[in-house]
């Protein structure tokens, strides 16, 4: 059965361009409830750990550099079928469909405005990376 939370991050490109409010408004208007939210900045070690699954790929080092280049907004969002509905809303990493968050706000495959969990299991892991259990009650 699909879980009801997903982990989301507004990335340094979108935060730096002042899109945070517009992106949050889109999340809320599509029925996602903000369960936890933090404005923060990742250090190199944190970005490397968060994206460890991509270690060794050609885009890994530039991705870590990008993700540490400025502040991010980390979020846990709640909605029925959260992981799948969120991924539909943000669009694909490459060539996102018209109407999606990434189509509107992303600059490239790397500078793609937002992150979203790809499974219920990873939503739990990623939420736990940023938030203490007491912040997710
Ligand atoms: P995200 O959904 O956060 O997950 C991994 C990130 O790596 C992805 O968004 C992009 O920012 C980046 N990424 C994935 N594939 C590529 C690629 N082919 N080239 C550059 N960056 C990529």
Short mmCIF file of N, CA, C and O and ligand atoms in Angstrom, two decimals:
data_model
loop_
_atom_site.label_atom_id
_atom_site.label_comp_id
_atom_site.label_asym_id
_atom_site.label_seq_id
_atom_site.Cartn_x
_atom_site.Cartn_y
_atom_site.Cartn_z
N UNK A 1 0.84 -1.21 0.00
CA UNK A 1 0.00 0.00 0.00
C UNK A 1 0.88 1.25 0.00
O UNK A 1 1.90 1.32 0.66
N UNK A 2 0.50 2.24 -0.79
CA UNK A 2 1.30 3.46 -0.88
C UNK A 2 1.30 4.21 0.44
O UNK A 2 0.29 4.28 1.13
N UNK A 3 2.46 4.79 0.78
CA UNK A 3 2.57 5.57 1.99
C UNK A 3 2.00 6.96 1.80
O UNK A 3 1.65 7.35 0.69
N UNK A 4 1.93 7.72 2.89
CA UNK A 4 1.32 9.04 2.77
C UNK A 4 2.30 10.19 3.00
O UNK A 4 1.88 11.31 3.18
N UNK A 5 3.62 9.90 3.01
CA UNK A 5 4.57 11.00 3.06
C UNK A 5 5.61 10.87 1.95
O UNK A 5 5.90 9.77 1.47
N UNK A 6 6.14 12.03 1.58
CA UNK A 6 7.30 12.03 0.70
C UNK A 6 8.27 13.10 1.19
O UNK A 6 7.88 14.02 1.92
N UNK A 7 9.54 12.94 0.82
CA UNK A 7 10.53 13.95 1.17
C UNK A 7 10.77 14.82 -0.06
O UNK A 7 10.90 14.32 -1.18
N UNK A 8 10.81 16.12 0.16
CA UNK A 8 11.00 17.08 -0.92
C UNK A 8 12.11 18.05 -0.55
O UNK A 8 12.32 18.35 0.63
N UNK A 9 12.81 18.52 -1.55
CA UNK A 9 13.80 19.57 -1.29
C UNK A 9 13.72 20.59 -2.41
O UNK A 9 13.69 20.23 -3.59
N UNK A 10 13.67 21.87 -2.03
CA UNK A 10 13.79 22.94 -3.00
C UNK A 10 15.28 23.25 -3.06
O UNK A 10 15.92 23.53 -2.04
N UNK A 11 15.87 23.11 -4.25
CA UNK A 11 17.33 23.10 -4.39
C UNK A 11 17.90 24.51 -4.49
O UNK A 11 17.17 25.49 -4.71
N UNK A 12 19.26 24.61 -4.38
CA UNK A 12 19.89 25.94 -4.36
C UNK A 12 19.57 26.84 -5.55
O UNK A 12 19.50 28.06 -5.39
N UNK A 13 19.38 26.25 -6.74
CA UNK A 13 19.06 27.10 -7.91
C UNK A 13 17.73 27.82 -7.70
O UNK A 13 17.61 29.03 -7.89
N UNK A 14 16.72 27.06 -7.28
CA UNK A 14 15.37 27.63 -7.12
C UNK A 14 15.29 28.58 -5.92
O UNK A 14 14.66 29.63 -5.99
N UNK A 15 15.96 28.20 -4.83
CA UNK A 15 15.96 29.09 -3.65
C UNK A 15 16.66 30.41 -4.02
O UNK A 15 16.15 31.49 -3.74
N UNK A 16 17.80 30.30 -4.72
CA UNK A 16 18.58 31.48 -5.08
C UNK A 16 17.85 32.42 -6.02
O UNK A 16 18.07 33.63 -6.00
N UNK A 17 16.97 31.86 -6.84
CA UNK A 17 16.22 32.70 -7.79
C UNK A 17 14.92 33.24 -7.19
O UNK A 17 14.15 33.89 -7.89
N UNK A 18 14.67 32.90 -5.92
CA UNK A 18 13.48 33.44 -5.25
C UNK A 18 12.20 32.70 -5.58
O UNK A 18 11.11 33.25 -5.45
N UNK A 19 12.31 31.41 -5.99
CA UNK A 19 11.12 30.64 -6.36
C UNK A 19 10.48 29.88 -5.19
O UNK A 19 9.48 29.19 -5.37
N UNK A 20 11.08 29.98 -4.00
CA UNK A 20 10.60 29.16 -2.87
C UNK A 20 9.10 29.32 -2.63
O UNK A 20 8.37 28.34 -2.52
N UNK A 21 8.64 30.56 -2.55
CA UNK A 21 7.23 30.81 -2.24
C UNK A 21 6.31 30.23 -3.31
O UNK A 21 5.29 29.61 -3.00
N UNK A 22 6.67 30.44 -4.56
CA UNK A 22 5.83 29.93 -5.67
C UNK A 22 5.78 28.41 -5.65
O UNK A 22 4.73 27.81 -5.92
N UNK A 23 6.92 27.78 -5.37
CA UNK A 23 6.95 26.30 -5.35
C UNK A 23 6.15 25.77 -4.15
O UNK A 23 5.37 24.82 -4.30
N UNK A 24 6.30 26.39 -3.00
CA UNK A 24 5.52 25.96 -1.82
C UNK A 24 4.03 26.11 -2.11
O UNK A 24 3.22 25.24 -1.75
N UNK A 25 3.66 27.21 -2.75
CA UNK A 25 2.25 27.46 -3.07
C UNK A 25 1.71 26.36 -3.98
O UNK A 25 0.59 25.88 -3.81
N UNK A 26 2.54 25.92 -4.93
CA UNK A 26 2.13 24.85 -5.85
C UNK A 26 1.90 23.54 -5.07
O UNK A 26 0.92 22.84 -5.28
N UNK A 27 2.85 23.22 -4.17
CA UNK A 27 2.71 22.00 -3.37
C UNK A 27 1.37 22.03 -2.61
O UNK A 27 0.61 21.06 -2.62
N UNK A 28 1.12 23.15 -1.95
CA UNK A 28 -0.08 23.26 -1.10
C UNK A 28 -1.34 23.22 -1.95
O UNK A 28 -2.31 22.53 -1.62
N UNK A 29 -1.31 23.91 -3.09
CA UNK A 29 -2.52 23.95 -3.92
C UNK A 29 -2.82 22.59 -4.55
O UNK A 29 -3.95 22.33 -4.96
N UNK A 30 -1.82 21.71 -4.62
CA UNK A 30 -2.06 20.36 -5.15
C UNK A 30 -2.40 19.37 -4.04
O UNK A 30 -2.42 18.16 -4.25
N UNK A 31 -2.64 19.88 -2.84
CA UNK A 31 -3.16 19.03 -1.77
C UNK A 31 -2.13 18.46 -0.82
O UNK A 31 -2.46 17.62 0.02
N UNK A 32 -0.86 18.89 -0.95
CA UNK A 32 0.17 18.39 -0.03
C UNK A 32 0.15 19.25 1.23
O UNK A 32 0.10 20.48 1.16
N UNK A 33 0.23 18.58 2.37
CA UNK A 33 0.29 19.27 3.66
C UNK A 33 1.75 19.26 4.13
O UNK A 33 2.43 18.24 4.04
N UNK A 34 2.23 20.42 4.59
CA UNK A 34 3.61 20.48 5.07
C UNK A 34 3.67 19.90 6.48
O UNK A 34 3.08 20.44 7.41
N UNK A 35 4.38 18.78 6.61
CA UNK A 35 4.49 18.10 7.90
C UNK A 35 5.75 18.56 8.63
O UNK A 35 5.80 18.60 9.85
N UNK A 36 6.79 18.92 7.88
CA UNK A 36 8.04 19.44 8.46
C UNK A 36 8.73 20.27 7.38
O UNK A 36 8.60 19.97 6.19
N UNK A 37 9.44 21.31 7.81
CA UNK A 37 10.12 22.17 6.83
C UNK A 37 11.33 22.83 7.49
O UNK A 37 11.27 23.28 8.62
N UNK A 38 12.46 22.88 6.76
CA UNK A 38 13.66 23.53 7.29
C UNK A 38 14.43 24.22 6.18
O UNK A 38 14.67 23.63 5.12
N UNK A 39 14.80 25.48 6.44
CA UNK A 39 15.68 26.23 5.54
C UNK A 39 17.09 25.98 6.05
O UNK A 39 17.41 26.31 7.20
N UNK A 40 17.95 25.39 5.22
CA UNK A 40 19.27 25.00 5.71
C UNK A 40 20.27 24.99 4.55
O UNK A 40 19.91 25.26 3.41
N UNK A 41 21.51 24.69 4.87
CA UNK A 41 22.53 24.56 3.82
C UNK A 41 23.31 23.28 4.07
O UNK A 41 23.75 23.02 5.20
N UNK A 42 23.50 22.48 3.02
CA UNK A 42 24.22 21.22 3.17
C UNK A 42 25.72 21.45 3.10
O UNK A 42 26.19 22.23 2.27
N UNK A 43 26.47 20.76 3.95
CA UNK A 43 27.92 20.76 3.79
C UNK A 43 28.26 19.61 2.81
O UNK A 43 27.39 18.79 2.47
N UNK A 44 29.52 19.56 2.37
CA UNK A 44 29.93 18.57 1.36
C UNK A 44 29.63 17.14 1.81
O UNK A 44 29.08 16.33 1.06
N UNK A 45 29.97 16.86 3.05
CA UNK A 45 29.79 15.51 3.57
C UNK A 45 28.31 15.11 3.59
O UNK A 45 27.95 13.97 3.29
N UNK A 46 27.44 16.06 3.93
CA UNK A 46 25.99 15.77 3.95
C UNK A 46 25.47 15.53 2.54
O UNK A 46 24.67 14.60 2.31
N UNK A 47 25.89 16.37 1.58
CA UNK A 47 25.43 16.19 0.20
C UNK A 47 25.95 14.86 -0.36
O UNK A 47 25.22 14.13 -1.05
N UNK A 48 27.18 14.51 -0.05
CA UNK A 48 27.75 13.24 -0.52
C UNK A 48 26.96 12.06 0.05
O UNK A 48 26.69 11.09 -0.65
N UNK A 49 26.60 12.17 1.31
CA UNK A 49 25.85 11.08 1.95
C UNK A 49 24.44 10.98 1.37
O UNK A 49 23.95 9.89 1.06
N UNK A 50 23.79 12.13 1.24
CA UNK A 50 22.40 12.13 0.74
C UNK A 50 22.33 11.51 -0.66
O UNK A 50 21.38 10.79 -0.97
N UNK A 51 23.33 11.80 -1.50
CA UNK A 51 23.33 11.31 -2.88
C UNK A 51 24.29 10.13 -3.09
O UNK A 51 24.72 9.88 -4.22
N UNK A 52 24.62 9.42 -2.02
CA UNK A 52 25.60 8.33 -2.09
C UNK A 52 25.25 7.28 -3.15
O UNK A 52 26.14 6.67 -3.75
N UNK A 53 23.96 7.09 -3.39
CA UNK A 53 23.52 6.10 -4.39
C UNK A 53 24.05 6.44 -5.79
O UNK A 53 24.19 5.55 -6.64
N UNK A 54 24.38 7.71 -6.03
CA UNK A 54 24.88 8.13 -7.34
C UNK A 54 26.41 8.19 -7.41
O UNK A 54 26.96 8.57 -8.44
N UNK A 55 27.08 7.84 -6.30
CA UNK A 55 28.55 7.90 -6.27
C UNK A 55 29.14 7.07 -7.42
O UNK A 55 28.69 5.96 -7.69
N UNK A 56 30.11 7.66 -8.13
CA UNK A 56 30.72 6.96 -9.25
C UNK A 56 30.16 7.37 -10.59
O UNK A 56 30.79 7.19 -11.63
N UNK A 57 28.94 7.94 -10.59
CA UNK A 57 28.36 8.41 -11.86
C UNK A 57 29.03 9.73 -12.26
O UNK A 57 29.53 10.46 -11.39
N UNK A 58 29.02 10.02 -13.56
CA UNK A 58 29.74 11.22 -14.02
C UNK A 58 29.15 12.51 -13.45
O UNK A 58 29.84 13.51 -13.35
N UNK A 59 27.87 12.50 -13.08
CA UNK A 59 27.27 13.74 -12.58
C UNK A 59 27.36 13.89 -11.06
O UNK A 59 26.90 14.90 -10.51
N UNK A 60 27.98 12.90 -10.38
CA UNK A 60 27.99 12.91 -8.90
C UNK A 60 28.73 14.13 -8.32
O UNK A 60 28.19 14.86 -7.50
N UNK A 61 29.98 14.33 -8.73
CA UNK A 61 30.77 15.44 -8.15
C UNK A 61 30.14 16.80 -8.44
O UNK A 61 29.97 17.61 -7.53
N UNK A 62 29.75 17.09 -9.71
CA UNK A 62 29.08 18.37 -9.96
C UNK A 62 27.76 18.51 -9.19
O UNK A 62 27.38 19.61 -8.79
N UNK A 63 27.08 17.37 -8.98
CA UNK A 63 25.83 17.41 -8.21
C UNK A 63 26.10 17.83 -6.77
O UNK A 63 25.39 18.68 -6.21
N UNK A 64 27.14 17.25 -6.16
CA UNK A 64 27.50 17.60 -4.78
C UNK A 64 27.88 19.08 -4.70
O UNK A 64 27.46 19.80 -3.79
N UNK A 65 28.64 19.53 -5.69
CA UNK A 65 29.04 20.95 -5.71
C UNK A 65 27.81 21.85 -5.80
O UNK A 65 27.68 22.84 -5.09
N UNK A 66 26.91 21.49 -6.69
CA UNK A 66 25.67 22.27 -6.86
C UNK A 66 24.85 22.28 -5.57
O UNK A 66 24.39 23.34 -5.13
N UNK A 67 24.69 21.11 -4.95
CA UNK A 67 23.82 21.02 -3.78
C UNK A 67 24.38 21.71 -2.54
O UNK A 67 23.66 21.91 -1.57
N UNK A 68 25.69 22.04 -2.58
CA UNK A 68 26.30 22.77 -1.46
C UNK A 68 26.51 24.25 -1.80
O UNK A 68 27.12 24.98 -1.03
N UNK A 69 26.02 24.67 -2.97
CA UNK A 69 26.32 26.03 -3.44
C UNK A 69 25.45 27.11 -2.81
O UNK A 69 25.72 28.30 -2.99
N UNK A 70 24.43 26.72 -2.07
CA UNK A 70 23.54 27.70 -1.45
C UNK A 70 22.50 26.99 -0.60
O UNK A 70 22.48 25.76 -0.55
N UNK A 71 21.65 27.76 0.05
CA UNK A 71 20.64 27.15 0.91
C UNK A 71 19.60 26.33 0.16
O UNK A 71 19.36 26.55 -1.03
N UNK A 72 19.00 25.40 0.88
CA UNK A 72 17.91 24.58 0.36
C UNK A 72 16.74 24.66 1.35
O UNK A 72 16.91 25.09 2.49
N UNK A 73 15.57 24.24 0.90
CA UNK A 73 14.44 24.07 1.81
C UNK A 73 14.07 22.59 1.79
O UNK A 73 13.71 22.05 0.74
N UNK A 74 14.23 21.94 2.94
CA UNK A 74 13.90 20.52 3.08
C UNK A 74 12.49 20.40 3.65
O UNK A 74 12.13 21.15 4.56
N UNK A 75 11.72 19.47 3.10
CA UNK A 75 10.32 19.34 3.50
C UNK A 75 9.89 17.88 3.60
O UNK A 75 10.35 17.06 2.80
N UNK A 76 9.01 17.61 4.51
CA UNK A 76 8.27 16.36 4.47
C UNK A 76 6.82 16.74 4.17
O UNK A 76 6.24 17.59 4.85
N UNK A 77 6.30 16.16 3.09
CA UNK A 77 4.95 16.48 2.62
C UNK A 77 4.03 15.28 2.82
O UNK A 77 4.43 14.14 2.59
N UNK A 78 2.81 15.59 3.19
CA UNK A 78 1.84 14.53 3.48
C UNK A 78 0.64 14.62 2.54
O UNK A 78 0.10 15.70 2.32
N UNK A 79 0.27 13.46 2.02
CA UNK A 79 -0.89 13.37 1.11
C UNK A 79 -1.07 11.88 0.83
O UNK A 79 -0.10 11.13 0.85
N UNK A 80 -2.26 11.47 0.55
CA UNK A 80 -2.46 10.08 0.14
C UNK A 80 -1.66 9.84 -1.15
O UNK A 80 -1.65 10.71 -2.03
N UNK A 81 -0.99 8.72 -1.24
CA UNK A 81 -0.21 8.39 -2.45
C UNK A 81 0.86 9.46 -2.74
O UNK A 81 1.09 9.86 -3.88
N UNK A 82 1.51 9.92 -1.66
CA UNK A 82 2.39 11.09 -1.73
C UNK A 82 3.54 10.94 -2.72
O UNK A 82 3.80 11.86 -3.50
N UNK A 83 4.25 9.81 -2.69
CA UNK A 83 5.45 9.67 -3.52
C UNK A 83 5.08 9.79 -5.01
O UNK A 83 5.67 10.59 -5.76
N UNK A 84 4.09 9.03 -5.44
CA UNK A 84 3.73 9.03 -6.87
C UNK A 84 3.11 10.36 -7.29
O UNK A 84 3.45 10.91 -8.34
N UNK A 85 2.22 10.92 -6.47
CA UNK A 85 1.57 12.19 -6.84
C UNK A 85 2.57 13.33 -6.89
O UNK A 85 2.50 14.19 -7.77
N UNK A 86 3.54 13.31 -5.97
CA UNK A 86 4.56 14.37 -5.97
C UNK A 86 5.42 14.27 -7.23
O UNK A 86 5.73 15.27 -7.87
N UNK A 87 5.79 13.04 -7.59
CA UNK A 87 6.65 12.87 -8.77
C UNK A 87 5.93 13.28 -10.05
O UNK A 87 6.53 13.84 -10.97
N UNK A 88 4.63 13.03 -10.10
CA UNK A 88 3.85 13.50 -11.25
C UNK A 88 3.84 15.03 -11.28
O UNK A 88 4.01 15.64 -12.35
N UNK A 89 3.67 15.64 -10.13
CA UNK A 89 3.61 17.10 -10.04
C UNK A 89 4.93 17.76 -10.46
O UNK A 89 4.93 18.79 -11.13
N UNK A 90 6.09 17.17 -10.05
CA UNK A 90 7.37 17.83 -10.35
C UNK A 90 7.87 17.51 -11.75
O UNK A 90 8.61 18.30 -12.33
N UNK A 91 7.51 16.35 -12.31
CA UNK A 91 7.97 15.99 -13.64
C UNK A 91 9.30 15.25 -13.62
O UNK A 91 9.96 15.16 -12.58
N UNK A 92 9.71 14.78 -14.78
CA UNK A 92 10.92 13.96 -14.90
C UNK A 92 12.18 14.80 -14.72
O UNK A 92 12.16 16.03 -14.86
N UNK A 93 13.30 14.11 -14.42
CA UNK A 93 14.59 14.80 -14.25
C UNK A 93 15.01 15.44 -15.58
O UNK A 93 15.46 16.59 -15.59
N UNK A 94 14.89 14.70 -16.67
CA UNK A 94 15.21 15.25 -18.00
C UNK A 94 13.92 15.47 -18.78
O UNK A 94 13.02 14.63 -18.74
N UNK A 95 13.85 16.54 -19.48
CA UNK A 95 12.68 16.89 -20.30
C UNK A 95 11.35 16.78 -19.55
O UNK A 95 10.46 16.03 -19.96
N UNK A 96 11.19 17.51 -18.46
CA UNK A 96 9.92 17.45 -17.71
C UNK A 96 8.75 17.94 -18.56
O UNK A 96 8.91 18.86 -19.37
N UNK A 97 7.62 17.31 -18.38
CA UNK A 97 6.43 17.66 -19.17
C UNK A 97 5.93 19.05 -18.83
O UNK A 97 6.12 19.55 -17.71
N UNK A 98 5.27 19.64 -19.80
CA UNK A 98 4.67 20.96 -19.60
C UNK A 98 3.70 20.91 -18.42
O UNK A 98 2.99 19.92 -18.24
N UNK A 99 3.69 21.96 -17.63
CA UNK A 99 2.76 22.01 -16.50
C UNK A 99 3.37 21.51 -15.21
O UNK A 99 2.81 21.70 -14.13
N UNK A 100 4.52 20.85 -15.30
CA UNK A 100 5.15 20.35 -14.08
C UNK A 100 6.03 21.43 -13.43
O UNK A 100 6.40 22.42 -14.08
N UNK A 101 6.35 21.22 -12.16
CA UNK A 101 7.19 22.18 -11.42
C UNK A 101 8.55 22.33 -12.10
O UNK A 101 9.05 23.45 -12.26
N UNK A 102 9.14 21.22 -12.51
CA UNK A 102 10.46 21.32 -13.14
C UNK A 102 10.38 22.01 -14.51
O UNK A 102 11.29 22.73 -14.89
N UNK A 103 9.31 21.79 -15.23
CA UNK A 103 9.17 22.49 -16.52
C UNK A 103 9.14 23.99 -16.29
O UNK A 103 9.72 24.77 -17.05
N UNK A 104 8.49 24.40 -15.22
CA UNK A 104 8.36 25.83 -14.93
C UNK A 104 9.64 26.43 -14.33
O UNK A 104 10.02 27.55 -14.66
N UNK A 105 10.32 25.67 -13.44
CA UNK A 105 11.39 26.29 -12.66
C UNK A 105 12.79 25.73 -12.90
O UNK A 105 13.76 26.37 -12.50
N UNK A 106 12.93 24.55 -13.51
CA UNK A 106 14.28 23.97 -13.67
C UNK A 106 15.03 24.64 -14.81
O UNK A 106 14.43 25.10 -15.78
N UNK A 107 16.35 24.65 -14.65
CA UNK A 107 17.21 25.27 -15.66
C UNK A 107 17.88 24.19 -16.52
O UNK A 107 18.17 24.40 -17.69
N UNK A 108 18.13 23.02 -15.93
CA UNK A 108 18.80 21.93 -16.63
C UNK A 108 18.53 20.61 -15.89
O UNK A 108 17.88 20.62 -14.84
N UNK A 109 19.10 19.52 -16.40
CA UNK A 109 18.92 18.23 -15.73
C UNK A 109 19.49 18.29 -14.32
O UNK A 109 18.93 17.71 -13.40
N UNK A 110 20.62 18.94 -14.15
CA UNK A 110 21.23 19.04 -12.81
C UNK A 110 20.54 20.11 -11.97
O UNK A 110 20.11 19.86 -10.85
N UNK A 111 20.44 21.30 -12.52
CA UNK A 111 19.84 22.42 -11.77
C UNK A 111 18.33 22.32 -11.95
O UNK A 111 17.72 23.10 -12.69
N UNK A 112 17.75 21.33 -11.28
CA UNK A 112 16.36 20.98 -11.59
C UNK A 112 15.35 21.36 -10.51
O UNK A 112 14.29 20.76 -10.40
N UNK A 113 15.69 22.37 -9.73
CA UNK A 113 14.75 23.08 -8.85
C UNK A 113 14.29 22.30 -7.61
O UNK A 113 14.23 22.86 -6.52
N UNK A 114 13.92 21.04 -7.80
CA UNK A 114 13.37 20.28 -6.67
C UNK A 114 13.81 18.82 -6.70
O UNK A 114 14.09 18.26 -7.76
N UNK A 115 13.85 18.24 -5.52
CA UNK A 115 14.11 16.81 -5.37
C UNK A 115 12.83 16.15 -4.84
O UNK A 115 12.06 16.78 -4.13
N UNK A 116 12.65 14.88 -5.17
CA UNK A 116 11.56 14.12 -4.58
C UNK A 116 11.96 12.67 -4.40
O UNK A 116 12.70 12.12 -5.22
N UNK A 117 11.48 12.06 -3.34
CA UNK A 117 11.78 10.64 -3.08
C UNK A 117 11.22 9.77 -4.20
O UNK A 117 10.17 10.06 -4.76
N UNK A 118 11.93 8.64 -4.48
CA UNK A 118 11.47 7.76 -5.55
C UNK A 118 10.73 6.53 -5.04
O UNK A 118 10.28 5.70 -5.84
N UNK A 119 10.61 6.38 -3.73
CA UNK A 119 9.87 5.23 -3.17
C UNK A 119 9.46 5.56 -1.74
O UNK A 119 10.04 6.47 -1.12
N UNK A 120 8.52 4.80 -1.22
CA UNK A 120 8.10 5.00 0.18
C UNK A 120 9.27 4.75 1.12
O UNK A 120 9.45 5.47 2.11
N UNK A 121 10.07 3.74 0.80
CA UNK A 121 11.21 3.41 1.66
C UNK A 121 12.20 4.57 1.69
O UNK A 121 12.67 4.99 2.75
N UNK A 122 12.51 5.13 0.51
CA UNK A 122 13.45 6.26 0.48
C UNK A 122 12.85 7.53 1.09
O UNK A 122 13.58 8.36 1.62
N UNK A 123 11.54 7.67 1.02
CA UNK A 123 10.90 8.83 1.68
C UNK A 123 11.18 8.79 3.18
O UNK A 123 11.51 9.82 3.79
N UNK A 124 11.08 7.62 3.77
CA UNK A 124 11.35 7.47 5.21
C UNK A 124 12.82 7.75 5.51
O UNK A 124 13.15 8.46 6.46
N UNK A 125 13.70 7.21 4.67
CA UNK A 125 15.15 7.39 4.89
C UNK A 125 15.53 8.86 4.75
O UNK A 125 16.24 9.43 5.59
N UNK A 126 15.03 9.51 3.69
CA UNK A 126 15.39 10.91 3.43
C UNK A 126 14.78 11.84 4.47
O UNK A 126 15.42 12.81 4.90
N UNK A 127 13.56 11.56 4.90
CA UNK A 127 12.94 12.38 5.96
C UNK A 127 13.78 12.26 7.23
O UNK A 127 14.03 13.26 7.93
N UNK A 128 14.24 11.06 7.52
CA UNK A 128 15.05 10.81 8.72
C UNK A 128 16.44 11.44 8.63
O UNK A 128 17.09 11.67 9.65
N UNK A 129 16.91 11.69 7.41
CA UNK A 129 18.21 12.34 7.22
C UNK A 129 18.15 13.80 7.68
O UNK A 129 19.12 14.33 8.21
N UNK A 130 17.01 14.44 7.47
CA UNK A 130 16.88 15.87 7.77
C UNK A 130 16.15 16.17 9.08
O UNK A 130 16.32 17.24 9.65
N UNK A 131 15.25 15.28 9.51
CA UNK A 131 14.38 15.62 10.63
C UNK A 131 14.42 14.55 11.71
O UNK A 131 14.52 13.36 11.43
N UNK A 132 14.34 15.04 12.97
CA UNK A 132 14.25 14.13 14.11
C UNK A 132 12.83 13.54 14.15
O UNK A 132 11.88 14.15 13.64
N UNK A 133 12.72 12.40 14.78
CA UNK A 133 11.41 11.73 14.85
C UNK A 133 10.33 12.63 15.47
O UNK A 133 9.20 12.65 15.02
N UNK A 134 10.74 13.42 16.49
CA UNK A 134 9.76 14.28 17.16
C UNK A 134 9.24 15.39 16.26
O UNK A 134 8.19 15.98 16.52
N UNK A 135 9.96 15.68 15.17
CA UNK A 135 9.50 16.71 14.23
C UNK A 135 8.54 16.14 13.20
O UNK A 135 7.99 16.89 12.39
N UNK A 136 8.36 14.85 13.22
CA UNK A 136 7.54 14.20 12.20
C UNK A 136 6.28 13.57 12.78
O UNK A 136 5.63 12.76 12.13
N UNK A 137 5.93 13.95 14.00
CA UNK A 137 4.77 13.36 14.65
C UNK A 137 3.48 13.91 14.05
O UNK A 137 3.44 15.02 13.57
P1 LIG B 1 17.30 14.46 -7.92
O1 LIG B 1 15.88 14.09 -8.15
O2 LIG B 1 17.61 15.27 -6.72
O3 LIG B 1 18.20 13.12 -7.90
C1 LIG B 1 19.52 13.05 -8.34
C2 LIG B 1 19.99 14.33 -8.96
O4 LIG B 1 21.12 14.22 -9.79
C3 LIG B 1 18.91 14.85 -9.92
O5 LIG B 1 17.80 15.31 -9.21
C4 LIG B 1 19.69 15.89 -10.70
O6 LIG B 1 19.90 17.10 -9.97
C5 LIG B 1 21.02 15.16 -10.84
N1 LIG B 1 21.10 14.39 -12.10
C6 LIG B 1 20.49 13.24 -12.41
N2 LIG B 1 20.83 12.81 -13.63
C7 LIG B 1 21.69 13.73 -14.12
C8 LIG B 1 22.38 13.87 -15.34
N3 LIG B 1 22.25 12.96 -16.30
N4 LIG B 1 23.17 14.94 -15.51
C9 LIG B 1 23.31 15.86 -14.53
N5 LIG B 1 22.66 15.78 -13.32
C10 LIG B 1 21.86 14.74 -13.12
#
